[in-house]
């Protein structure tokens, strides 16, 4: 069986890693949605749809959230050293 799997990782480990990754992605999405909703959407719900200001705010919020998440991922993969 090891000849067919040069990395030495069995199916259970692969599924475990995939499950952990999926849980991380779901949690990331939920935090992003909650953060940007709380920041950008008026709590009094005056209209049934988002207005232009709320749409713009959410667009910028999501963009910045992904940029920061990407920067943190790069920092962690580089051993936690800040960029110079």
Tab-separated table of N, CA, C and O in Angstrom:
chain	number	residue	atom	x	y	z
A	1	UNK	N	0.821	-1.185	0.000
A	1	UNK	CA	0.000	0.000	0.000
A	1	UNK	C	0.871	1.257	0.000
A	1	UNK	O	0.530	2.240	-0.605
A	2	UNK	N	2.023	1.244	0.643
A	2	UNK	CA	2.903	2.403	0.696
A	2	UNK	C	3.455	2.751	-0.684
A	2	UNK	O	3.773	3.888	-0.951
A	3	UNK	N	3.558	1.747	-1.575
A	3	UNK	CA	4.069	2.004	-2.922
A	3	UNK	C	3.095	2.880	-3.716
A	3	UNK	O	3.511	3.651	-4.561
A	4	UNK	N	1.810	2.744	-3.450
A	4	UNK	CA	0.810	3.557	-4.145
A	4	UNK	C	0.692	4.958	-3.559
A	4	UNK	O	0.081	5.828	-4.153
A	5	UNK	N	1.239	5.181	-2.369
A	5	UNK	CA	1.089	6.457	-1.682
A	5	UNK	C	2.459	6.976	-1.256
A	5	UNK	O	2.892	6.760	-0.133
A	6	UNK	N	3.159	7.665	-2.149
A	6	UNK	CA	4.532	8.097	-1.845
A	6	UNK	C	4.624	9.117	-0.711
A	6	UNK	O	5.668	9.260	-0.097
A	7	UNK	N	3.545	9.841	-0.396
A	7	UNK	CA	3.604	10.846	0.666
A	7	UNK	C	3.462	10.238	2.049
A	7	UNK	O	3.778	10.894	3.037
A	8	UNK	N	2.955	9.027	2.127
A	8	UNK	CA	2.796	8.370	3.421
A	8	UNK	C	1.544	8.811	4.171
A	8	UNK	O	1.398	8.519	5.349
A	9	UNK	N	0.651	9.515	3.516
A	9	UNK	CA	-0.586	9.970	4.158
A	9	UNK	C	-1.708	9.050	3.723
A	9	UNK	O	-1.935	8.833	2.536
A	10	UNK	N	-2.431	8.504	4.701
A	10	UNK	CA	-3.530	7.613	4.353
A	10	UNK	C	-4.823	8.404	4.131
A	10	UNK	O	-4.891	9.608	4.371
A	11	UNK	N	-5.867	7.708	3.673
A	11	UNK	CA	-7.132	8.358	3.338
A	11	UNK	C	-7.758	9.046	4.540
A	11	UNK	O	-8.323	10.127	4.406
A	12	UNK	N	-7.675	8.448	5.699
A	12	UNK	CA	-8.266	9.056	6.895
A	12	UNK	C	-7.609	10.389	7.212
A	12	UNK	O	-8.283	11.341	7.594
A	13	UNK	N	-6.300	10.463	7.067
A	13	UNK	CA	-5.601	11.722	7.311
A	13	UNK	C	-6.002	12.778	6.286
A	13	UNK	O	-6.191	13.948	6.630
A	14	UNK	N	-6.132	12.362	5.031
A	14	UNK	CA	-6.536	13.293	3.975
A	14	UNK	C	-7.934	13.824	4.259
A	14	UNK	O	-8.184	15.028	4.176
A	15	UNK	N	-8.868	12.927	4.605
A	15	UNK	CA	-10.225	13.365	4.914
A	15	UNK	C	-10.254	14.247	6.161
A	15	UNK	O	-10.999	15.211	6.222
A	16	UNK	N	-9.437	13.925	7.137
A	16	UNK	CA	-9.358	14.746	8.339
A	16	UNK	C	-8.854	16.147	8.031
A	16	UNK	O	-9.387	17.139	8.543
A	17	UNK	N	-7.830	16.236	7.189
A	17	UNK	CA	-7.309	17.552	6.805
A	17	UNK	C	-8.341	18.333	5.986
A	17	UNK	O	-8.500	19.544	6.167
A	18	UNK	N	-9.054	17.639	5.095
A	18	UNK	CA	-10.081	18.304	4.286
A	18	UNK	C	-11.218	18.804	5.169
A	18	UNK	O	-11.730	19.910	4.969
A	19	UNK	N	-11.591	18.011	6.153
A	19	UNK	CA	-12.658	18.415	7.073
A	19	UNK	C	-12.231	19.630	7.897
A	19	UNK	O	-12.997	20.580	8.065
A	20	UNK	N	-11.005	19.635	8.371
A	20	UNK	CA	-10.483	20.774	9.131
A	20	UNK	C	-10.445	22.025	8.260
A	20	UNK	O	-10.833	23.110	8.708
A	21	UNK	N	-10.018	21.882	7.023
A	21	UNK	CA	-9.982	23.016	6.092
A	21	UNK	C	-11.388	23.554	5.835
A	21	UNK	O	-11.602	24.767	5.813
A	22	UNK	N	-12.347	22.653	5.654
A	22	UNK	CA	-13.726	23.081	5.407
A	22	UNK	C	-14.291	23.813	6.625
A	22	UNK	O	-14.945	24.856	6.478
A	23	UNK	N	-14.035	23.307	7.817
A	23	UNK	CA	-14.491	23.975	9.044
A	23	UNK	C	-13.876	25.373	9.149
A	23	UNK	O	-14.553	26.333	9.516
A	24	UNK	N	-12.591	25.484	8.821
A	24	UNK	CA	-11.916	26.778	8.843
A	24	UNK	C	-12.566	27.743	7.857
A	24	UNK	O	-12.826	28.903	8.186
A	25	UNK	N	-12.827	27.287	6.644
A	25	UNK	CA	-13.423	28.151	5.617
A	25	UNK	C	-14.827	28.607	6.009
A	25	UNK	O	-15.202	29.754	5.784
A	26	UNK	N	-15.618	27.705	6.570
A	26	UNK	CA	-16.971	28.066	7.014
A	26	UNK	C	-16.902	29.102	8.129
A	26	UNK	O	-17.637	30.104	8.108
A	27	UNK	N	-16.017	28.892	9.092
A	27	UNK	CA	-15.852	29.845	10.192
A	27	UNK	C	-15.372	31.196	9.665
A	27	UNK	O	-15.859	32.248	10.095
A	28	UNK	N	-14.453	31.189	8.737
A	28	UNK	CA	-13.954	32.428	8.136
A	28	UNK	C	-15.089	33.177	7.439
A	28	UNK	O	-15.262	34.387	7.620
A	29	UNK	N	-15.889	32.461	6.654
A	29	UNK	CA	-17.011	33.095	5.965
A	29	UNK	C	-18.014	33.667	6.955
A	29	UNK	O	-18.497	34.792	6.789
A	30	UNK	N	-18.328	32.907	8.002
A	30	UNK	CA	-19.292	33.378	8.998
A	30	UNK	C	-18.791	34.633	9.707
A	30	UNK	O	-19.564	35.567	9.941
A	31	UNK	N	-17.502	34.658	10.057
A	31	UNK	CA	-16.943	35.856	10.701
A	31	UNK	C	-16.960	37.041	9.757
A	31	UNK	O	-17.285	38.161	10.147
A	32	UNK	N	-16.601	36.817	8.496
A	32	UNK	CA	-16.617	37.879	7.501
A	32	UNK	C	-18.031	38.437	7.341
A	32	UNK	O	-18.233	39.658	7.383
A	33	UNK	N	-19.005	37.571	7.174
A	33	UNK	CA	-20.390	38.012	6.984
A	33	UNK	C	-20.888	38.789	8.196
A	33	UNK	O	-21.490	39.856	8.052
A	34	UNK	N	-20.631	38.286	9.385
A	34	UNK	CA	-21.092	38.947	10.607
A	34	UNK	C	-20.397	40.293	10.799
A	34	UNK	O	-21.045	41.291	11.107
A	35	UNK	N	-19.096	40.336	10.590
A	35	UNK	CA	-18.330	41.580	10.767
A	35	UNK	C	-18.807	42.657	9.803
A	35	UNK	O	-19.090	43.792	10.210
A	36	UNK	N	-18.898	42.313	8.524
A	36	UNK	CA	-19.274	43.311	7.523
A	36	UNK	C	-20.748	43.699	7.654
A	36	UNK	O	-21.097	44.862	7.451
A	37	UNK	N	-21.612	42.773	8.010
A	37	UNK	CA	-23.019	43.101	8.222
A	37	UNK	C	-23.157	44.083	9.382
A	37	UNK	O	-23.836	45.108	9.253
A	38	UNK	N	-22.513	43.784	10.502
A	38	UNK	CA	-22.608	44.670	11.663
A	38	UNK	C	-22.042	46.055	11.373
A	38	UNK	O	-22.542	47.058	11.878
A	39	UNK	N	-20.998	46.108	10.573
A	39	UNK	CA	-20.349	47.383	10.271
A	39	UNK	C	-21.148	48.208	9.267
A	39	UNK	O	-21.205	49.437	9.377
A	40	UNK	N	-21.768	47.569	8.289
A	40	UNK	CA	-22.296	48.289	7.129
A	40	UNK	C	-23.820	48.427	7.047
A	40	UNK	O	-24.306	49.315	6.360
A	41	UNK	N	-24.558	47.552	7.674
A	41	UNK	CA	-26.008	47.557	7.488
A	41	UNK	C	-26.679	48.261	8.662
A	41	UNK	O	-26.410	47.936	9.826
A	42	UNK	N	-27.548	49.216	8.325
A	42	UNK	CA	-28.295	49.958	9.341
A	42	UNK	C	-29.179	48.990	10.121
A	42	UNK	O	-29.859	48.139	9.546
A	43	UNK	N	-29.178	49.136	11.426
A	43	UNK	CA	-29.898	48.189	12.287
A	43	UNK	C	-31.415	48.367	12.243
A	43	UNK	O	-32.149	47.531	12.720
A	44	UNK	N	-31.887	49.458	11.644
A	44	UNK	CA	-33.328	49.733	11.643
A	44	UNK	C	-34.042	49.219	10.403
A	44	UNK	O	-35.255	49.327	10.320
A	45	UNK	N	-33.326	48.672	9.445
A	45	UNK	CA	-33.918	48.080	8.232
A	45	UNK	C	-35.005	48.969	7.632
A	45	UNK	O	-36.185	48.642	7.629
A	46	UNK	N	-34.617	50.096	7.090
A	46	UNK	CA	-35.566	51.029	6.483
A	46	UNK	C	-36.088	50.509	5.138
A	46	UNK	O	-37.193	50.839	4.731
A	47	UNK	N	-35.286	49.714	4.457
A	47	UNK	CA	-35.648	49.236	3.125
A	47	UNK	C	-35.490	47.713	3.069
A	47	UNK	O	-34.802	47.114	3.883
A	48	UNK	N	-36.116	47.107	2.068
A	48	UNK	CA	-36.040	45.644	1.932
A	48	UNK	C	-34.734	45.191	1.298
A	48	UNK	O	-34.346	44.037	1.434
A	49	UNK	N	-34.064	46.102	0.579
A	49	UNK	CA	-32.796	45.776	-0.066
A	49	UNK	C	-31.712	46.726	0.422
A	49	UNK	O	-31.995	47.790	0.947
A	50	UNK	N	-30.466	46.317	0.223
A	50	UNK	CA	-29.344	47.177	0.608
A	50	UNK	C	-29.327	48.426	-0.266
A	50	UNK	O	-29.569	48.346	-1.474
A	51	UNK	N	-29.015	49.560	0.342
A	51	UNK	CA	-28.889	50.779	-0.458
A	51	UNK	C	-27.468	50.869	-1.013
A	51	UNK	O	-26.613	50.037	-0.715
A	52	UNK	N	-27.206	51.892	-1.822
A	52	UNK	CA	-25.912	52.021	-2.491
A	52	UNK	C	-24.766	52.148	-1.484
A	52	UNK	O	-23.704	51.539	-1.652
A	53	UNK	N	-24.967	52.917	-0.425
A	53	UNK	CA	-23.928	53.092	0.592
A	53	UNK	C	-23.602	51.785	1.299
A	53	UNK	O	-22.432	51.476	1.546
A	54	UNK	N	-24.630	51.017	1.636
A	54	UNK	CA	-24.417	49.730	2.297
A	54	UNK	C	-23.701	48.761	1.363
A	54	UNK	O	-22.795	48.037	1.785
A	55	UNK	N	-24.097	48.747	0.084
A	55	UNK	CA	-23.429	47.883	-0.896
A	55	UNK	C	-21.952	48.225	-1.015
A	55	UNK	O	-21.094	47.334	-1.030
A	56	UNK	N	-21.650	49.523	-1.114
A	56	UNK	CA	-20.256	49.951	-1.231
A	56	UNK	C	-19.466	49.584	0.012
A	56	UNK	O	-18.329	49.106	-0.078
A	57	UNK	N	-20.060	49.815	1.176
A	57	UNK	CA	-19.389	49.498	2.440
A	57	UNK	C	-19.086	48.000	2.527
A	57	UNK	O	-17.979	47.598	2.882
A	58	UNK	N	-20.064	47.172	2.184
A	58	UNK	CA	-19.869	45.718	2.247
A	58	UNK	C	-18.797	45.286	1.253
A	58	UNK	O	-17.944	44.458	1.581
A	59	UNK	N	-18.808	45.855	0.063
A	59	UNK	CA	-17.794	45.527	-0.942
A	59	UNK	C	-16.392	45.847	-0.425
A	59	UNK	O	-15.479	45.025	-0.519
A	60	UNK	N	-16.212	47.045	0.139
A	60	UNK	CA	-14.900	47.433	0.682
A	60	UNK	C	-14.525	46.562	1.881
A	60	UNK	O	-13.375	46.141	2.024
A	61	UNK	N	-15.502	46.290	2.750
A	61	UNK	CA	-15.237	45.485	3.942
A	61	UNK	C	-14.763	44.084	3.565
A	61	UNK	O	-13.769	43.585	4.097
A	62	UNK	N	-15.459	43.450	2.642
A	62	UNK	CA	-15.095	42.096	2.215
A	62	UNK	C	-13.715	42.099	1.559
A	62	UNK	O	-12.880	41.225	1.835
A	63	UNK	N	-13.452	43.094	0.722
A	63	UNK	CA	-12.158	43.192	0.061
A	63	UNK	C	-11.026	43.319	1.077
A	63	UNK	O	-10.018	42.610	0.996
A	64	UNK	N	-11.194	44.207	2.037
A	64	UNK	CA	-10.162	44.396	3.063
A	64	UNK	C	-10.005	43.152	3.929
A	64	UNK	O	-8.889	42.775	4.293
A	65	UNK	N	-11.116	42.518	4.255
A	65	UNK	CA	-11.070	41.303	5.077
A	65	UNK	C	-10.237	40.227	4.383
A	65	UNK	O	-9.379	39.591	5.001
A	66	UNK	N	-10.457	40.021	3.066
A	66	UNK	CA	-9.700	39.018	2.326
A	66	UNK	C	-8.234	39.405	2.196
A	66	UNK	O	-7.351	38.551	2.253
A	67	UNK	N	-7.956	40.706	1.990
A	67	UNK	CA	-6.565	41.153	1.902
A	67	UNK	C	-5.828	40.858	3.202
A	67	UNK	O	-4.706	40.336	3.180
A	68	UNK	N	-6.445	41.198	4.316
A	68	UNK	CA	-5.802	40.972	5.617
A	68	UNK	C	-5.639	39.480	5.866
A	68	UNK	O	-4.590	39.023	6.330
A	69	UNK	N	-6.653	38.699	5.537
A	69	UNK	CA	-6.574	37.253	5.728
A	69	UNK	C	-5.438	36.665	4.889
A	69	UNK	O	-4.686	35.805	5.358
A	70	UNK	N	-5.280	37.160	3.670
A	70	UNK	CA	-4.193	36.699	2.805
A	70	UNK	C	-2.833	37.081	3.381
A	70	UNK	O	-1.898	36.264	3.385
A	71	UNK	N	-2.712	38.314	3.870
A	71	UNK	CA	-1.449	38.762	4.461
A	71	UNK	C	-1.084	37.920	5.688
A	71	UNK	O	0.077	37.528	5.858
A	72	UNK	N	-2.067	37.634	6.516
A	72	UNK	CA	-1.815	36.816	7.708
A	72	UNK	C	-1.400	35.408	7.302
A	72	UNK	O	-0.467	34.840	7.865
A	73	UNK	N	-2.065	34.847	6.286
A	73	UNK	CA	-1.689	33.523	5.793
A	73	UNK	C	-0.267	33.488	5.282
A	73	UNK	O	0.482	32.547	5.542
A	74	UNK	N	0.133	34.536	4.564
A	74	UNK	CA	1.502	34.609	4.058
A	74	UNK	C	2.503	34.740	5.201
A	74	UNK	O	3.574	34.124	5.169
A	75	UNK	N	2.157	35.528	6.206
A	75	UNK	CA	3.031	35.671	7.374
A	75	UNK	C	3.212	34.343	8.098
A	75	UNK	O	4.333	33.976	8.463
A	76	UNK	N	2.112	33.645	8.295
A	76	UNK	CA	2.187	32.365	8.996
A	76	UNK	C	2.976	31.327	8.197
A	76	UNK	O	3.743	30.553	8.775
A	77	UNK	N	2.811	31.334	6.880
A	77	UNK	CA	3.546	30.352	6.078
A	77	UNK	C	5.022	30.705	5.977
A	77	UNK	O	5.854	29.841	5.706
A	78	UNK	N	5.367	31.965	6.227
A	78	UNK	CA	6.764	32.394	6.193
A	78	UNK	C	7.424	32.265	7.564
A	78	UNK	O	8.517	32.782	7.771
A	79	UNK	N	6.767	31.617	8.481
A	79	UNK	CA	7.340	31.411	9.802
A	79	UNK	C	7.052	32.531	10.796
A	79	UNK	O	7.701	32.642	11.815
A	80	UNK	N	6.072	33.355	10.467
A	80	UNK	CA	5.665	34.378	11.400
A	80	UNK	C	6.528	35.618	11.409
A	80	UNK	O	6.384	36.480	12.252
A	81	UNK	N	7.464	35.714	10.470
A	81	UNK	CA	8.309	36.900	10.399
A	81	UNK	C	7.593	38.015	9.668
A	81	UNK	O	7.087	37.796	8.569
A	82	UNK	N	7.534	39.223	10.239
A	82	UNK	CA	6.892	40.326	9.534
A	82	UNK	C	7.685	40.745	8.312
A	82	UNK	O	8.901	40.590	8.290
A	83	UNK	N	7.007	41.239	7.271
A	83	UNK	CA	7.735	41.690	6.072
A	83	UNK	C	8.592	42.896	6.380
A	83	UNK	O	8.253	43.722	7.195
A	84	UNK	N	9.713	43.000	5.705
A	84	UNK	CA	10.632	44.114	5.931
A	84	UNK	C	10.547	45.083	4.789
A	84	UNK	O	10.353	44.824	3.704
